[in-house]
Amino acid sequence: MAKRSLEQRLKDGTVVAGEGYLFELERRGYLQAGTFVPEVALENPDALKQTYRDFMNAGSDVVLAFTYNAHREKMRIIGKEEVLEPLNRQAIRLAKEVAKEHPTEEALVAGNISNTNIFDPEDRESVEKVRGMFAEMIGWCKEEGVDYVNGETFYYHEEAVVALEEIQKHGLPAVITMGLMGENILRDGYTVEESCRLLSEKGALVVGMNCFRGPDTMQPYLEKIRGEVDGYVAGLPVPYRTTEEHPTFFNLPDGGCSCHLPTETTFPTSLDPLYHNRYEIAAWAKEAKELGINYIGLCCGASPAMLREVAEAAGEEAVNSKYSPDMEKHFLFGKDDSLNQKNLNYRGKA
Ligand SMILES: [Zn+2]
């Protein structure tokens, strides 16, 4: 099948997008929690390629270049500004190589820019600095030939606007997703639905939310966004059991923790007991699709098996759907005639 554009795929149905490389590569041992810089593209390219591949085979229609945090400011903090450009280019090249491996339809490749953490809408100098950081990264995206750019996890509306403007200057389609902190409002006072409406009216192909929040505390805002926005809407929560009291994964307590954590919070390295199971995630994805969310995925903490549930809940078959769970031939819980029937009596005692 010839490769369709993002816009065409959105017209045809739901687009599934796998994110969360930061946590996944940290878990696999190739990235440091805390600084969270994606040097893996240069230091362990095979590990990054395999992770790209795992998410694509689990149902992602897009390989998102892992350049989250790979901006000039972060590189300055770790004293490695000289690797900024090679890192960005390499992350995109590896994504393109993997996208071509897709057996039925070549995956889309998206460039990625994100929250800079130095944006201050009151300070012209900081705004221009952020604009320059985005411009150089999008320039490399354009030269390397991405299909679109995903600007993500912005907690300032105005920062997202700068990102969108720079993407548009390069003539690329934009997916812009906001990260909503626990204040339930963006830091410059915009509601997330107002922000998304303005970004959509300004020409972003897709607008919505990603990261910080689990399905339970993101969904009410996705509903508001869907009500405000005429265009395509995205939802990519983290797969954790966030609550109204603790709406983001930054301050999620673990009542069962029996040791002293080396970090102030369970974020980012002790969130494991707070995971949703894959079926809860699938139930959310189904609900999101029914609500009219067009671009569905997961962010930090997602595993390929979880993403596959999202893809299947959205009605898609993943490359690796052949490995989706089937307990029919399990020695204790199966029902197949070929099983040793004696074992089935021990189910409750196992
Ligand atoms: Zn995330």
XYZ file of C-alpha atoms and ligand atoms in Angstrom:
351
model
C 0.000 0.000 0.000
C 1.289 3.471 -0.870
C 2.067 5.590 2.169
C -0.816 7.919 3.057
C -0.278 11.333 4.649
C -1.301 12.046 8.241
C -4.256 14.071 6.989
C -5.424 11.271 4.721
C -5.160 8.743 7.568
C -7.172 11.029 9.834
C -9.846 11.274 7.134
C -9.858 7.487 6.825
C -10.103 6.759 10.563
C -8.259 6.802 13.866
C -4.498 7.370 13.939
C -2.581 5.541 16.669
C 0.560 7.209 18.008
C 3.070 5.611 20.354
C 4.957 7.994 22.618
C 6.817 7.476 25.870
C 10.357 6.724 24.667
C 11.876 8.567 27.590
C 10.479 6.206 30.228
C 10.810 3.126 28.036
C 14.492 3.695 27.298
C 15.152 4.511 30.946
C 13.496 1.213 31.882
C 15.578 -0.607 29.287
C 18.696 0.907 30.831
C 19.813 3.336 28.117
C 18.824 6.709 29.502
C 19.269 8.533 32.783
C 16.223 9.479 34.844
C 16.438 13.053 36.056
C 18.347 14.777 33.277
C 16.223 12.824 30.770
C 18.271 13.642 27.677
C 17.836 11.339 24.658
C 21.542 10.797 23.948
C 20.621 7.196 23.139
C 20.259 8.143 19.447
C 24.039 8.588 19.299
C 25.241 6.334 22.097
C 23.050 3.263 21.519
C 21.308 3.659 18.162
C 20.348 -0.031 18.027
C 18.501 0.242 21.337
C 16.557 3.235 20.028
C 15.755 1.523 16.746
C 14.458 -1.549 18.542
C 12.237 0.612 20.750
C 10.887 2.483 17.702
C 10.244 -0.897 16.094
C 8.513 -2.308 19.178
C 6.044 0.583 19.340
C 5.416 0.516 15.590
C 4.805 -3.220 15.598
C 2.455 -2.727 18.560
C 0.239 -0.547 16.387
C 1.720 2.938 16.158
C 1.010 4.456 12.744
C 3.873 6.875 13.309
C 7.471 6.648 14.390
C 8.029 9.745 16.474
C 11.670 10.839 16.329
C 13.000 10.737 19.856
C 14.157 14.333 20.215
C 12.095 15.157 23.279
C 14.339 17.391 25.409
C 16.973 17.400 22.655
C 16.957 21.165 22.480
C 19.712 23.720 22.934
C 18.775 24.604 26.515
C 18.902 21.003 27.766
C 22.180 20.417 25.937
C 23.591 23.537 27.567
C 22.650 22.176 31.003
C 24.529 18.921 30.384
C 27.389 20.737 28.634
C 26.946 19.005 25.271
C 25.739 21.646 22.853
C 28.052 20.201 20.192
C 25.934 17.036 19.869
C 22.659 18.913 19.463
C 22.461 18.769 15.672
C 23.896 15.265 15.145
C 21.574 13.926 17.824
C 18.489 15.465 16.238
C 19.414 14.294 12.752
C 20.295 10.784 13.894
C 17.026 10.341 15.834
C 15.066 11.220 12.682
C 17.192 9.041 10.370
C 16.738 6.014 12.619
C 12.979 6.673 12.758
C 12.846 6.757 8.951
C 14.736 3.474 8.691
C 12.286 1.759 11.035
C 9.196 3.319 9.407
C 10.186 1.672 6.098
C 10.174 -1.768 7.755
C 6.396 -1.715 8.264
C 5.071 -4.758 6.376
C 1.750 -3.319 5.148
C 2.013 0.473 4.972
C 5.147 2.477 5.665
C 4.740 4.317 8.984
C 4.662 8.094 9.174
C 7.710 9.829 10.622
C 7.190 12.786 12.922
C 9.718 15.305 14.142
C 9.393 16.323 17.760
C 9.735 19.529 19.739
C 8.527 20.062 23.286
C 8.319 22.228 26.401
C 11.598 24.119 26.864
C 11.140 24.989 30.560
C 12.589 28.454 29.978
C 9.522 30.009 28.384
C 8.258 33.172 30.071
C 5.496 35.017 28.220
C 6.387 38.249 30.068
C 9.982 38.132 28.879
C 10.485 38.906 25.171
C 14.043 37.644 25.265
C 12.979 34.202 26.518
C 10.231 34.007 23.897
C 12.721 34.761 21.110
C 15.202 32.273 22.536
C 12.531 29.560 22.516
C 11.575 30.518 18.968
C 15.198 30.106 17.900
C 15.439 26.692 19.595
C 12.315 25.474 17.788
C 13.389 26.988 14.460
C 16.697 25.124 14.348
C 15.142 21.782 15.314
C 12.319 22.131 12.778
C 14.886 23.111 10.141
C 16.645 19.764 10.708
C 13.248 17.979 10.607
C 12.516 19.586 7.250
C 15.923 18.693 5.809
C 15.676 15.108 7.010
C 12.228 14.769 5.457
C 9.710 14.173 8.247
C 6.003 13.917 7.403
C 4.916 16.312 10.137
C 6.082 17.793 13.429
C 4.608 16.991 16.812
C 4.973 19.845 19.301
C 4.111 18.381 22.670
C 3.766 18.722 26.409
C 3.425 22.500 26.420
C 2.091 23.911 29.671
C 2.091 27.474 28.319
C -0.380 28.227 25.536
C 1.881 30.946 24.162
C 4.811 28.542 23.902
C 2.635 26.199 21.841
C 1.747 29.128 19.573
C 5.444 29.837 18.970
C 5.970 26.134 18.177
C 3.064 26.125 15.728
C 4.257 29.292 14.000
C 7.720 27.861 13.499
C 6.366 24.556 12.164
C 4.139 26.470 9.744
C 7.064 28.596 8.533
C 8.656 25.358 7.338
C 5.480 24.282 5.562
C 4.958 21.153 7.668
C 1.718 19.848 9.201
C 1.554 20.291 12.976
C 0.218 18.132 15.786
C 0.187 20.248 18.949
C -0.569 18.652 22.308
C -0.698 20.348 25.679
C 0.446 19.037 29.061
C -1.984 20.088 31.764
C -0.489 20.317 35.243
C -2.394 19.821 38.494
C -3.676 23.428 38.545
C -6.068 22.271 35.775
C -5.241 25.403 33.804
C -2.297 26.311 31.583
C 0.351 28.378 33.270
C -0.433 31.524 31.297
C -4.093 31.380 32.299
C -5.676 29.751 29.244
C -7.979 26.805 29.720
C -6.746 23.820 27.755
C -9.878 23.783 25.581
C -9.482 27.480 24.766
C -5.827 26.909 23.914
C -6.683 23.995 21.632
C -9.421 25.953 19.874
C -7.031 28.836 19.177
C -4.291 26.492 17.932
C -6.746 24.681 15.693
C -8.060 27.962 14.268
C -4.471 29.009 13.641
C -4.006 25.947 11.459
C -2.707 23.073 13.580
C -3.876 19.870 11.891
C -4.374 18.116 15.254
C -4.644 19.613 18.747
C -5.119 17.974 22.124
C -3.337 16.686 25.196
C -0.453 14.387 26.059
C 1.463 13.277 29.138
C 1.229 14.185 32.849
C -2.306 12.800 33.301
C -3.712 9.312 33.284
C -6.894 8.512 31.349
C -9.207 9.277 34.290
C -8.014 12.854 34.728
C -7.370 13.585 31.049
C -10.684 12.377 29.652
C -12.858 15.182 31.160
C -10.620 17.738 29.430
C -10.607 15.820 26.155
C -14.389 16.057 26.258
C -14.193 19.825 26.672
C -11.674 20.086 23.828
C -13.844 17.937 21.561
C -16.729 20.306 22.307
C -14.692 23.397 21.381
C -12.638 22.250 18.401
C -13.929 21.562 14.888
C -10.713 19.906 13.676
C -8.883 16.735 14.676
C -8.244 16.067 18.389
C -5.487 14.050 20.084
C -5.373 12.278 23.455
C -2.220 10.557 24.752
C -2.393 9.986 28.533
C 0.191 8.307 30.744
C -0.946 4.833 31.801
C -1.179 5.582 35.524
C -4.104 5.700 37.950
C -4.250 9.441 38.491
C -7.144 10.802 40.559
C -9.022 14.057 41.024
C -6.987 14.647 44.175
C -3.732 13.796 42.388
C -4.465 14.597 38.734
C -0.918 14.124 37.390
C 1.831 11.532 37.794
C 4.121 14.136 39.363
C 2.462 13.847 42.773
C 0.901 10.404 42.791
C 1.292 8.736 46.199
C 1.853 5.003 46.686
C 0.133 3.941 49.918
C 1.688 0.472 49.745
C 5.309 1.569 49.500
C 7.405 -0.153 52.171
C 10.774 1.531 51.640
C 12.169 5.015 51.819
C 12.249 6.457 48.314
C 15.399 8.277 47.199
C 13.154 10.739 45.369
C 10.664 13.230 46.771
C 7.789 11.565 44.897
C 7.025 8.257 43.176
C 7.716 10.194 39.953
C 9.653 9.213 37.971
C 11.231 5.935 39.079
C 8.745 4.340 41.525
C 5.477 4.639 39.661
C 5.295 0.927 38.820
C 2.621 -0.096 41.387
C 0.397 2.746 40.166
C -0.049 1.421 36.641
C -3.408 0.872 35.007
C -3.676 -2.600 33.579
C -3.915 -2.906 29.807
C -7.664 -3.609 29.855
C -8.382 -0.372 31.715
C -6.264 1.389 29.104
C -8.199 -0.332 26.320
C -11.513 0.725 27.910
C -10.307 4.330 27.884
C -9.191 4.125 24.260
C -12.607 2.814 23.237
C -14.296 5.631 25.127
C -11.958 8.204 23.562
C -12.688 6.900 20.089
C -16.427 7.023 20.728
C -16.045 10.596 21.930
C -14.494 11.475 18.581
C -10.805 11.612 19.487
C -8.957 11.074 16.212
C -5.312 10.675 17.233
C -5.006 8.230 20.111
C -1.962 6.959 21.950
C -0.074 6.742 25.203
C 2.796 8.699 26.706
C 5.415 8.151 29.457
C 5.187 4.725 31.060
C 3.533 3.007 28.095
C 4.696 -0.420 27.035
C 4.241 -1.903 23.573
C 1.693 -4.410 24.939
C -0.408 -1.539 26.309
C -0.209 0.337 23.034
C -1.351 -2.770 21.176
C -4.483 -2.800 23.351
C -5.081 0.837 22.412
C -4.685 0.056 18.713
C -7.028 -2.923 18.930
C -9.583 -0.938 20.960
C -9.478 1.669 18.192
C -10.335 -1.074 15.722
C -6.870 -1.517 14.218
C -4.833 -4.645 13.824
C -1.212 -4.265 14.882
C 1.705 -6.045 13.227
C 2.079 -7.956 16.496
C -1.602 -8.613 17.115
C -0.771 -12.262 16.441
C 0.818 -12.199 19.923
C -2.203 -10.671 21.660
C -3.282 -12.652 24.744
C -5.103 -15.945 24.283
C -5.505 -18.093 27.398
C -7.252 -20.945 25.541
C -4.220 -23.250 25.826
C -2.904 -22.151 29.201
C -2.139 -25.203 31.355
C -4.234 -23.974 34.312
C -6.782 -21.566 32.875
C -7.281 -22.858 29.318
C -10.324 -24.672 27.980
C -8.766 -26.509 25.062
C -9.417 -30.254 24.851
C -5.747 -30.966 24.282
C -4.871 -29.845 27.818
C -4.259 -32.198 30.740
C -7.736 -31.854 32.253
C -6.512 -32.825 35.735
C -4.680 -29.485 36.057
C -7.899 -27.559 35.501
C -9.149 -28.690 38.932
C -6.312 -26.814 40.566
C -7.123 -23.351 39.183
C -8.277 -21.877 42.477
C -5.383 -23.430 44.391
C -2.591 -22.319 42.083
Zn 5.051 11.779 28.472
